[in-house]
XYZ file of C-alpha atoms in Angstrom:
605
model
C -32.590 1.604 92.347
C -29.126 -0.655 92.696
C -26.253 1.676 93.518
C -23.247 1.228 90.958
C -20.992 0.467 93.838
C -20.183 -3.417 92.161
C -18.962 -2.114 88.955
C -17.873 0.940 90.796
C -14.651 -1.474 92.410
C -13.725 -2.146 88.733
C -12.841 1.541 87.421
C -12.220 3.802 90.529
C -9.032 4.456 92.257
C -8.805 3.061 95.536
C -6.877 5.443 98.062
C -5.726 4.163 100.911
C -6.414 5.791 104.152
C -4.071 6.318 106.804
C -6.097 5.969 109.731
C -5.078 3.320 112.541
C -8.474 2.389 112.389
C -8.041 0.684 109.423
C -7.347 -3.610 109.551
C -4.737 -5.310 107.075
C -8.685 -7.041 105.426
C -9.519 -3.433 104.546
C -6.006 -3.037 102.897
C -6.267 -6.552 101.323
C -9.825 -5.779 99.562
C -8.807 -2.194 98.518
C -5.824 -4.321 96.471
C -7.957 -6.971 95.140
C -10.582 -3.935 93.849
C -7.876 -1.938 92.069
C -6.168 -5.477 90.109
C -9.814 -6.690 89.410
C -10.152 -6.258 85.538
C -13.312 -6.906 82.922
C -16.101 -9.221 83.897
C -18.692 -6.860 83.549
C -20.864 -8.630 82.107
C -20.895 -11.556 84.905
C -20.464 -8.243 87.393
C -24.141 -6.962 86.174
C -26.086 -9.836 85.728
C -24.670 -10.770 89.395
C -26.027 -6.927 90.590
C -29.258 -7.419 89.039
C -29.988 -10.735 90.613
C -29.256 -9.563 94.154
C -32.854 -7.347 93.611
C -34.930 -9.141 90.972
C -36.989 -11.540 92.773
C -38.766 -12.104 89.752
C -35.758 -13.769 88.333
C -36.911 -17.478 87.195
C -33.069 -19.111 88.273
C -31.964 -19.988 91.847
C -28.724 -21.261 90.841
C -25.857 -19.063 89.468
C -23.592 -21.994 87.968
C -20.299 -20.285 87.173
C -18.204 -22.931 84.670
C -15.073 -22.589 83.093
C -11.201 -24.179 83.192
C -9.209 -24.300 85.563
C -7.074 -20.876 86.510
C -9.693 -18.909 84.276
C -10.683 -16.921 87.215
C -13.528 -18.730 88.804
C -12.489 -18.070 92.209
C -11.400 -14.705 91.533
C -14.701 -13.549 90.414
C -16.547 -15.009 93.364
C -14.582 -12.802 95.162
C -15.597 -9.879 93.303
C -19.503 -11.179 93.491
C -18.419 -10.737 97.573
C -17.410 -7.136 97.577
C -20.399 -6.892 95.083
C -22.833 -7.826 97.657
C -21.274 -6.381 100.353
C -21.702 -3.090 98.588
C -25.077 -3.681 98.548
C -25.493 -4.598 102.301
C -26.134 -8.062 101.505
C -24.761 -11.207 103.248
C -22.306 -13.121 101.236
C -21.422 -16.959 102.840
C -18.208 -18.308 100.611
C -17.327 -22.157 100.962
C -14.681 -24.203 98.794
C -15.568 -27.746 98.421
C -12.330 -29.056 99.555
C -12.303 -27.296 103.033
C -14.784 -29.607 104.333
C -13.746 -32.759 102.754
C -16.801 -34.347 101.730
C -17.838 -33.952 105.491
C -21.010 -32.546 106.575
C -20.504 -31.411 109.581
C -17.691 -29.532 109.006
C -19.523 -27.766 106.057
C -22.479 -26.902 108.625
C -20.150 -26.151 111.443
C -18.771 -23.661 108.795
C -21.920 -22.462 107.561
C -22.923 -21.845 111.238
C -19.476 -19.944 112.049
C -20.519 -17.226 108.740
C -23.939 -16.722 109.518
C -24.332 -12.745 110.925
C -26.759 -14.424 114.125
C -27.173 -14.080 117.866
C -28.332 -16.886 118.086
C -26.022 -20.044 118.666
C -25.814 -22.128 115.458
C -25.484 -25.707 114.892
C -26.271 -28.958 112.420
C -30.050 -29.244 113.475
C -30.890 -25.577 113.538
C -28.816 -24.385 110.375
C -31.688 -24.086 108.191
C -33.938 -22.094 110.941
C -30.653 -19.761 110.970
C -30.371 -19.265 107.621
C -34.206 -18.348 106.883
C -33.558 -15.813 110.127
C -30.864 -14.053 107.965
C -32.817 -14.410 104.781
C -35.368 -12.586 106.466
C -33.758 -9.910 107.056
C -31.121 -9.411 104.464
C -30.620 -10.606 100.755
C -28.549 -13.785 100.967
C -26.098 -15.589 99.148
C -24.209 -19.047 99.806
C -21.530 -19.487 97.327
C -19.672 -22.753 96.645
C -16.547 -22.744 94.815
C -14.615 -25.819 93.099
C -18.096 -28.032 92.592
C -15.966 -30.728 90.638
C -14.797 -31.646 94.262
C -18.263 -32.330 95.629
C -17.658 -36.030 95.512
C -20.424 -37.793 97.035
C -21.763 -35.154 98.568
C -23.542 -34.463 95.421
C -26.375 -36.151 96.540
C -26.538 -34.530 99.954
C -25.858 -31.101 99.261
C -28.818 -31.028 96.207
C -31.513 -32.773 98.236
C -30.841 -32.026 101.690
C -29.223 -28.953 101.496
C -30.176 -26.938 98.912
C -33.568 -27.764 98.397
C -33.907 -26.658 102.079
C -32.879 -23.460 101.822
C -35.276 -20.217 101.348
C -36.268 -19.462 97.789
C -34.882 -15.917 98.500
C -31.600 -17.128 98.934
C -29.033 -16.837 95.828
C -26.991 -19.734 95.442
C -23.841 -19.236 92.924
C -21.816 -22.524 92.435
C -18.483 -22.346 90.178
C -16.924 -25.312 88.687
C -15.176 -26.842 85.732
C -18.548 -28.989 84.722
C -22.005 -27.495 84.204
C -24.583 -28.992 86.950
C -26.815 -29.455 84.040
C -24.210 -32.089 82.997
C -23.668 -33.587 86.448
C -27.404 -33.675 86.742
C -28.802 -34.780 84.006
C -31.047 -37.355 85.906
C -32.973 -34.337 87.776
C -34.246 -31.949 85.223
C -36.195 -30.142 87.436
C -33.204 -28.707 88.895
C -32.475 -27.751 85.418
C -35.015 -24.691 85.032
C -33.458 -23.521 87.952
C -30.455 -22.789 86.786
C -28.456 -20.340 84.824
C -25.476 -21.262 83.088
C -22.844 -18.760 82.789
C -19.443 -19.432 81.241
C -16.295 -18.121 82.230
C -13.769 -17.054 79.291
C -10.440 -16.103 79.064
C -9.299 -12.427 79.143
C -10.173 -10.664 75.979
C -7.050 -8.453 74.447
C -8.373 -5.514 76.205
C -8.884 -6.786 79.812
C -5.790 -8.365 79.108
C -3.326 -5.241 79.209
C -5.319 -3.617 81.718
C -4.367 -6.378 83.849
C -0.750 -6.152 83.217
C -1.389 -2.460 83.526
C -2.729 -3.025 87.063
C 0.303 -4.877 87.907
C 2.690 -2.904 87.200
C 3.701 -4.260 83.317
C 3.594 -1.276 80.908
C 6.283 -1.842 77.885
C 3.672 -2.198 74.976
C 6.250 -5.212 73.947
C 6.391 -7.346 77.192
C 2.248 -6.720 76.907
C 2.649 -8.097 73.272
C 4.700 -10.886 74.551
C 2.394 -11.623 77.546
C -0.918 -11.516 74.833
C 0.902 -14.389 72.846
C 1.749 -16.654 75.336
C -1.114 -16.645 77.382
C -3.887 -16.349 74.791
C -5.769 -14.175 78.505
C -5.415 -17.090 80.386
C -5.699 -15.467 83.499
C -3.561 -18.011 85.913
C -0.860 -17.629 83.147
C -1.288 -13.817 83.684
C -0.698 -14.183 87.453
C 2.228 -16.551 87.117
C 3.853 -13.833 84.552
C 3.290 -11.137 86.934
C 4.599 -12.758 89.371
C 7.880 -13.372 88.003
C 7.817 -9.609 86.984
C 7.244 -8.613 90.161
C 10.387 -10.475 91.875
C 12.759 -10.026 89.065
C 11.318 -6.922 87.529
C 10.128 -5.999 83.754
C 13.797 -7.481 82.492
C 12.514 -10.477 83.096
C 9.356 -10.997 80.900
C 11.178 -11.549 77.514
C 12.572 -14.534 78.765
C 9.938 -15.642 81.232
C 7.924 -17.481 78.883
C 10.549 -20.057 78.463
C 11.518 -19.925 81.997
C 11.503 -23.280 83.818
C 9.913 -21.766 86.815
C 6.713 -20.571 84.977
C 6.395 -23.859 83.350
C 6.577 -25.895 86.426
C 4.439 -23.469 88.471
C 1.735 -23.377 85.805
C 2.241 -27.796 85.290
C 2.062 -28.149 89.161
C -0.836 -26.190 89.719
C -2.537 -28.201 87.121
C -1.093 -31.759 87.980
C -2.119 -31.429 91.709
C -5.586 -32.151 90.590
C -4.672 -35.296 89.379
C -6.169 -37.958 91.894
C -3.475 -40.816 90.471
C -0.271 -40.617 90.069
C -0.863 -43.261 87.642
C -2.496 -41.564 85.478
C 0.474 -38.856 84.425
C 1.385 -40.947 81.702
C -2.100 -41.142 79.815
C -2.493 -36.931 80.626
C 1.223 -36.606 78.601
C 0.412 -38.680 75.830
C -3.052 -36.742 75.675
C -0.829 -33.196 75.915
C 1.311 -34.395 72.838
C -2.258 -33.914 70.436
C -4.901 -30.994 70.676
C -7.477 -33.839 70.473
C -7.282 -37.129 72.417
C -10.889 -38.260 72.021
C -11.022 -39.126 68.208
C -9.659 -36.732 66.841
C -12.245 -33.813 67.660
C -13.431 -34.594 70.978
C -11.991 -33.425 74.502
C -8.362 -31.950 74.634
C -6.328 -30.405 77.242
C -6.418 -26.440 77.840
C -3.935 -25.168 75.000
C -1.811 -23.275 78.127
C -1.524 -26.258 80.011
C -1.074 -28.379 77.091
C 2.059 -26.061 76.087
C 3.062 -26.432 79.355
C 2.754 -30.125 80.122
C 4.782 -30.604 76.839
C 7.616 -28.070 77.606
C 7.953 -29.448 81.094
C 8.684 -33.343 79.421
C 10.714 -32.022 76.941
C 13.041 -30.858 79.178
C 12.581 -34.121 81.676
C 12.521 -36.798 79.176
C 13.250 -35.570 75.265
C 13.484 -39.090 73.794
C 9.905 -39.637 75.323
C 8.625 -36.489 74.370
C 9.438 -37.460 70.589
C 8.485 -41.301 70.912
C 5.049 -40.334 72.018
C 4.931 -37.622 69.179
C 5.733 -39.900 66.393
C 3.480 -42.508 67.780
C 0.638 -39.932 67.216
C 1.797 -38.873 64.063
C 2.006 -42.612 62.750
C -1.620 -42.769 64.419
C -2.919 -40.033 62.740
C -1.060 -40.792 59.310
C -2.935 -44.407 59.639
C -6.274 -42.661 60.376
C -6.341 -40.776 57.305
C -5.197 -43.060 55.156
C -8.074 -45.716 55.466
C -11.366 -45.505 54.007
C -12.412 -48.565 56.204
C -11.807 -46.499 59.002
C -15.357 -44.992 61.213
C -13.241 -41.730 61.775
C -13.002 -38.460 60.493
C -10.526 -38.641 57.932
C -10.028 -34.973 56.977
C -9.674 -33.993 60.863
C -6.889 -36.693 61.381
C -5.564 -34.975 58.455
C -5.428 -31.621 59.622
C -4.298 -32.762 63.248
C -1.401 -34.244 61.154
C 0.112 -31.028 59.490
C -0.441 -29.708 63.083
C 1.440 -32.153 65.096
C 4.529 -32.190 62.309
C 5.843 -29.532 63.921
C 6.195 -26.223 61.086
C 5.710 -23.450 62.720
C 4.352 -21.362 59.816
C 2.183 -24.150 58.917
C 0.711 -23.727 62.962
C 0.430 -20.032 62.727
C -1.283 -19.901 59.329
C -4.144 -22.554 59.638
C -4.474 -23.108 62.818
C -4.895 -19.139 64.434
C -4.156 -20.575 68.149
C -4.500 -16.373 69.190
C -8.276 -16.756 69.564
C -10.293 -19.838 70.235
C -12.336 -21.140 66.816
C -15.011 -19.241 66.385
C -18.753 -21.188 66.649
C -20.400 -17.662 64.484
C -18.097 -18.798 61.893
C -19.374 -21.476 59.278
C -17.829 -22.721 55.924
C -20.271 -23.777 52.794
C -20.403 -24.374 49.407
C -21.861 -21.827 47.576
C -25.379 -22.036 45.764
C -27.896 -19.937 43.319
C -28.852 -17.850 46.615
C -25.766 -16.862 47.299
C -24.801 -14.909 44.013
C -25.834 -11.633 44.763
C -23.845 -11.457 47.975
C -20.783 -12.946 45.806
C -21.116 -10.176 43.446
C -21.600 -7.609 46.221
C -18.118 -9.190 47.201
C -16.452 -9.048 44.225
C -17.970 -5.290 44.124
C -16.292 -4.268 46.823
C -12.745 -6.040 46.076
C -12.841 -3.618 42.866
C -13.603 -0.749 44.849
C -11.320 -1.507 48.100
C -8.955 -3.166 46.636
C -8.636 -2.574 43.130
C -4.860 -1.400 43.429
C -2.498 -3.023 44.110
C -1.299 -3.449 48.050
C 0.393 -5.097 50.431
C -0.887 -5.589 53.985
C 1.445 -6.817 56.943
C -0.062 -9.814 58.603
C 1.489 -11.228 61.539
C 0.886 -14.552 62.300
C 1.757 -15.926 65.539
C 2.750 -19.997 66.651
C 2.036 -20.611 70.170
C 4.014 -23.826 70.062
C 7.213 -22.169 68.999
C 6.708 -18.747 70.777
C 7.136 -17.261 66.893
C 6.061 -14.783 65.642
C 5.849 -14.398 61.375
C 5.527 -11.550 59.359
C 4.389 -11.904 56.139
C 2.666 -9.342 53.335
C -0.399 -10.600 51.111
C -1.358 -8.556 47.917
C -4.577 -7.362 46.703
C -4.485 -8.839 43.454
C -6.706 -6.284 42.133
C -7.555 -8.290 38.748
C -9.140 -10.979 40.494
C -12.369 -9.596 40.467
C -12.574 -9.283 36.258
C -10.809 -12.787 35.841
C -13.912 -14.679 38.251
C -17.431 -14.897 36.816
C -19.448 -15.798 39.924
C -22.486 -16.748 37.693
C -21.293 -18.684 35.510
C -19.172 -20.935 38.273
C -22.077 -21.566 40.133
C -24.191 -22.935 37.296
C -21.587 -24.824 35.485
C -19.553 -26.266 38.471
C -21.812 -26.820 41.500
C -19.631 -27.032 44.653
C -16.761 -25.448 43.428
C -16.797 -22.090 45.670
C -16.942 -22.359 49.362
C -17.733 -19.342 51.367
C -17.170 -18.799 54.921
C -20.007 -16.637 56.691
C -20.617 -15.817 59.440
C -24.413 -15.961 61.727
C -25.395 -12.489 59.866
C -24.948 -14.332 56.671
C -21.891 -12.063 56.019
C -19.336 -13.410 53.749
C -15.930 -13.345 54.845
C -14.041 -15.325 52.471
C -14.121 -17.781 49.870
C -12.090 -20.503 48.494
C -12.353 -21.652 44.610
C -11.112 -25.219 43.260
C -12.229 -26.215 39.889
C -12.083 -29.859 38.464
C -10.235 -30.505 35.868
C -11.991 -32.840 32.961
C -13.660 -32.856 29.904
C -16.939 -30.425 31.454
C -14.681 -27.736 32.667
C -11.183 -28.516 29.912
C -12.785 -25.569 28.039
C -13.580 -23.164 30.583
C -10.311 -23.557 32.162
C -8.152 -23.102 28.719
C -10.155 -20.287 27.647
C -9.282 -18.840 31.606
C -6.922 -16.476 33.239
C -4.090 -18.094 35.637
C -5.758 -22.002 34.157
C -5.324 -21.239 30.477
C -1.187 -21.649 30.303
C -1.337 -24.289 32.201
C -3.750 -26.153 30.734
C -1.800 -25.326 27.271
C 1.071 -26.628 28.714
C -0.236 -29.935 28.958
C 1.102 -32.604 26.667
C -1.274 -34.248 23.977
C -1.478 -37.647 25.135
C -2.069 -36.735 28.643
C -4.944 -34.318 27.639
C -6.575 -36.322 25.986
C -6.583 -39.132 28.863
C -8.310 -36.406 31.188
C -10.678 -35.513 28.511
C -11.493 -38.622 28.213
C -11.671 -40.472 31.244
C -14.796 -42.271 33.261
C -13.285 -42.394 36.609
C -13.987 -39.568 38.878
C -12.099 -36.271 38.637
C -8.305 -36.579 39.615
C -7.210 -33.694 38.521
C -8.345 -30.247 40.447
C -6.954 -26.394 40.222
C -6.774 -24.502 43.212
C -7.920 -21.017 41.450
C -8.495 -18.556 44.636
C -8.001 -18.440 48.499
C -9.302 -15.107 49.341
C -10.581 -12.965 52.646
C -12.927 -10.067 52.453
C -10.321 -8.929 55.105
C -6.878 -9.269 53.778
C -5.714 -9.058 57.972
C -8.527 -11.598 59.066
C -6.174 -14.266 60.409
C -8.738 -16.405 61.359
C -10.914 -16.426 58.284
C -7.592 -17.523 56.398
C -6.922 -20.156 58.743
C -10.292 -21.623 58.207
C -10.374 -21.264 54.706
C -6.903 -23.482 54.654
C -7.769 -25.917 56.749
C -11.123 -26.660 55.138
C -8.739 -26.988 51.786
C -6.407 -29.599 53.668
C -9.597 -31.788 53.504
C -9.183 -32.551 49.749
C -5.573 -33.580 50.391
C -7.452 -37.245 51.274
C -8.543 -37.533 47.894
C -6.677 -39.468 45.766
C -5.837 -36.821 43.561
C -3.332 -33.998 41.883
C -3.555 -30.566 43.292
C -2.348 -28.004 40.882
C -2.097 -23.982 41.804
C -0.549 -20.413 41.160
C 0.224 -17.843 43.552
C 2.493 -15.242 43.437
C 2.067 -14.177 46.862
C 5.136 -15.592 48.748
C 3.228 -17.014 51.652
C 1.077 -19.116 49.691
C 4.423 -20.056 47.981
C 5.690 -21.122 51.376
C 2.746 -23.166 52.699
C 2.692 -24.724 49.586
C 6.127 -26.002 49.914
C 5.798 -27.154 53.736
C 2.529 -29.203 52.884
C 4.854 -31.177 50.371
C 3.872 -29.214 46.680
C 6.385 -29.255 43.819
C 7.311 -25.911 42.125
C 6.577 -27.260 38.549
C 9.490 -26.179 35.429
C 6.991 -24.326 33.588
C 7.293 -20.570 33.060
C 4.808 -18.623 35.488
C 1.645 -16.837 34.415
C 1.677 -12.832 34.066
C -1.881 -12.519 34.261
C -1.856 -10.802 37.846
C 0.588 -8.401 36.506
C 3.375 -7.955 34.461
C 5.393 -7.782 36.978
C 4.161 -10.460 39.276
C 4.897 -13.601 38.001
C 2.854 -16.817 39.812
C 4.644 -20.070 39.005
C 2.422 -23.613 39.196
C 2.600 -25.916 41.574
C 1.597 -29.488 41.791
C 0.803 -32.448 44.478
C 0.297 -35.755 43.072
C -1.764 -37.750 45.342
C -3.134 -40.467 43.202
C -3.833 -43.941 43.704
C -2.190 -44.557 46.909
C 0.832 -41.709 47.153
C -0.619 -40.024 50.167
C 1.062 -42.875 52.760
C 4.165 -42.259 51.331
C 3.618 -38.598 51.371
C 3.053 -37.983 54.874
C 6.019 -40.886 55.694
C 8.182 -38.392 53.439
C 6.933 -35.611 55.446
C 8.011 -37.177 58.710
C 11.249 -37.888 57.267
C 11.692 -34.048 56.240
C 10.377 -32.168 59.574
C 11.001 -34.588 62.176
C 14.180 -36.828 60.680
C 12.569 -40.031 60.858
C 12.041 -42.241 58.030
C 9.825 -45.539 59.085
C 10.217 -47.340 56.098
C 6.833 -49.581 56.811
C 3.007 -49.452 56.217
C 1.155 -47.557 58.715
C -0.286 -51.177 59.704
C 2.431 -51.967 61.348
C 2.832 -48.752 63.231
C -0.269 -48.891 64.655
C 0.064 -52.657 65.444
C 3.224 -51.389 67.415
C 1.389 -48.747 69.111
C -1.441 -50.893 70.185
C 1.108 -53.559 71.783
C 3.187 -50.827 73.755
């Protein structure tokens, strides 16, 4: 049976001996096992491949960004294996320069032999080790191989003994980089490298020394677990001390520490410009495509806003004219709704950031948003069952939302609304108005939230003025206008935003999806009417450009909660000069001229 000794280095305390007999590499693993946090997942499957030769993989192919802890692992797979009497051979790509003798000659200077070692009897070598130990050669930054690619899969590693491990850690998944060789693909397992979780997180502060449950707050927001953000942190804590940390994440140093480690890998200088224009926008490649790693983004941005703030803004309103144009024309082959979104993101409002765009945690791929149908009634009135039974009084829960951009963090309080539940008639919304509730699940088929907009024409006039929250406003319509909506052929124009609701009033995320898949109707050319009472829907709605209409609120949530409407005309061809206003407001520019031309002057530049 494996000993425990590889997850063993994770928990125990490491005491240090005294003994002279002890080298400064004892002293320097003993520290590396007690700051080694989490991982124990990659830790175990590691431990069970060093015995399983049943195991259908040769290839452990370790992928993940930059600074996410690659390398750091690799070392733990080392102490890992050495705990288990096994020979461990570590190379990094760009010690041997795409050069292979020097990769041999190193290969040759690792190997535990007797026997002299060279280029033309490596491989006998090796198998003479393999023989007699378990054996693993691990290769760190693959991206590097250059064109040793070739080499190093054909005449290298197809060479070795199938009893040797091979783990090789990169930034690109060998599947990927060999997608001409499938063979090699059943051969290897895939296993991505993540950031920190919250919990691995503050032990790794812990480990280092950081213990104020604020600075570990502080350190959570910033670096999202980014592990070579941790490092740099710690670092500065550790020269300056804990007073430090409040301030450290706008501190130059960190910025250009975390920017240089990152722009070193850049093979052209002349490429810095395209990497900051891509930093300005989460998404450079069409809208939804590849993007910069949000901590280096944040960091390539702070680090030319303090070099060159004119440019910083020049490239950000060229994106914002970009995007503006994008979602603006039919004609178009782009994702309309996404340039949309990545719009109100780029403008700059922080609580606009924080509230649809949850930067804490990465989006979620378990998490899915559809429109409801006939099967999904029951689990809408199981819903709706448990909102009278969990939340049927009346409540405020503290949210915080937090802006990664800004380094803010908002507190806000959303109600229960406990009436809700008797004002929405699940049934009779599905069959009447088909797509009008969209539910966000999850892969259990759990509902987590749901959204409800209702059209407003002559199939749904009588619902909605016979209606809680839609029935003043609908009286409140004049005459002639009334009877234009009854009455007209065109599609609907007219829609009421009824409900934005979480089964989890705290579920940041589940909110933030929920809003952004509502941004999406903002491209239709249409008017958005609403009623909230809760002041953070109130706010949103005023930073995405809604008018607080002079009509007395509704009382139906409560006597003494008054919701007051609110309306965004978008019709006919208003949303251009709605998101040119909107530039005006947050950023102070006003361009005064059709998004044709702006992109015409963005192509020529």
């Amino acid at each position: 049976m494996l000993d425990k000794a590889c997850l063993a280095i994770k928990t125990r305390k490491v005491d240090v001996p005294t003994n002279t007999e002890q080298t400064i590499g004892d002293r320097l693993k003993q520290a590396k096992q007690a700051q080694f946090v989490g991982r124990e997942k990659e830790l175990q499957q590691f431990e069970v491949a060093l015995t399983d030769s049943s195991r259908p993989w040769q290839i452990l192919n370790i992928i993940g960004p930059g600074g996410v802890g690659k390398s750091t692992l690799l070392d733990a797979f080392r102490r890992c294996a050495e705990a288990n009497k096994a020979t461990y051979l570590y190379i990094d790509t760009p010690d041997f320069g795409n050069s292979v003798e020097l990769l041999t000659a190193q290969l040759c200077s690792m190997l535990p032999t007797k026997e002299t070692c060279h280029q033309n009897n490596l491989f006998e070598q090796i198998k003479l080790v393999a023989s007699r130990t378990k054996l693993i050669i691990a290769i760190d930054t693959f991206e590097e191989i250059g064109e040793m690619n070739r080499w190093l899969r054909e005449e290298f590693l197809a060479k070795l003994p199938s009893n040797c491990m091979i783990v090789i850690a990169g930034r690109h998944p060998l599947t990927d980089l060999w997608q001409a060789h499938q063979a090699w693909h059943s051969l290897i397992e895939t296993l991505v490298l993540d950031n920190f979780d919250q919990e691995m997180t503050v032990q790794y502060l812990q480990n280092h020394g950081v213990n104020e449950s604020s600075l570990i707050e502080n350190a959570w927001h910033f670096t999202s677990g980014y592990p070579l953000a941790l490092s740099l942190s710690v670092m500065l804590v550790q020269r300056d001390g804990q007073a430090v940390m409040p301030k450290s994440y706008n501190d130059a140093n960190v910025v250009a520490m975390l920017t240089k480690r990152w722009l070193r890998e850049i093979p052209d200088d002349r490429l810095r410009p395209f990497i900051e224009a891509a930093a300005i926008v989460r998404y450079f490649n069409n809208i939804a495509g590849w993007s910069i790693h949000n901590l280096v983004r944040d960091a390539l941005i702070e680090e030319l806003s303090q070099r060159s703030p004119e440019h910083c803004m020049h490239l950000r309103i060229r994106a914002l004219s970009s995007l503006a144009y994008c979602a603006t024309h039919q004609s178009l082959s782009i994702d309309r709704s996404a340039a949309l979104q990545e719009f109100f993101y780029l403008l700059g409002d922080s609580l606009v950031r924080a509230a649809l765009y949850d930067e804490e945690t990465e989006p979620s791929s378990d998490l899915y948003i559809e429109s409801a149908n006939h099967d999904d009634i029951n689990s809408l009135e199981q819903y709706m069952d448990e909102w009278r039974i969990e939340r049927g009084v009346l409540s405020n829960v503290d949210v915080e939302l937090f802006d990664r951009s800004s380094k803010q963090s908002i507190s806000q309080h959303i109600a229960s609304e406990p009436r809700e539940p008797e004002f929405i008639n699940i049934h009779q919304l599905i069959e009447s108005f088909p797509g009008a509730i969209r539910i966000l699940k999850n892969r259990s088929n759990e509902i987590l939230g749901l959204t409800i907009v209702l059209p407003i024409n002559s199939q749904s006039i009588d619902y909605l003025r016979s209606q809680p929250v839609t029935g003043d406003y609908i009286a409140s319509i004049p005459d002639e206008e009334l009877n234009e909506i009854v009455t007209s052929t065109n599609q609907t124009s007219n829609w009421f935003v009824r409900l934005v609701d979480t089964r989890n009033p705290g579920d940041n995320t589940a909110r933030a999806m929920l809003f952004r898949d509502l941004t999406a109707l903002l491209i239709k050319p249409a008017r958005f009417i609403t009623s909230t009472g809760l002041e953070l829907y109130q706010f949103l709605l005023a930073r995405f450009g809604f008018i607080k209409l002079a009509l007395p609120p509704t009382y139906d949530f409560g006597k003494d909660r008054p919701a007051p409407y609110y309306e965004l005309d978008l019709r006919g061809q208003r949303l251009a000069q709605h998101l040119n206003d909107l530039m005006k407001k947050h950023i102070g520019i006003d361009t005064q001229l059709p998004f044709e031309s702006l992109l015409a002057g963005i192509q020529s530049s």
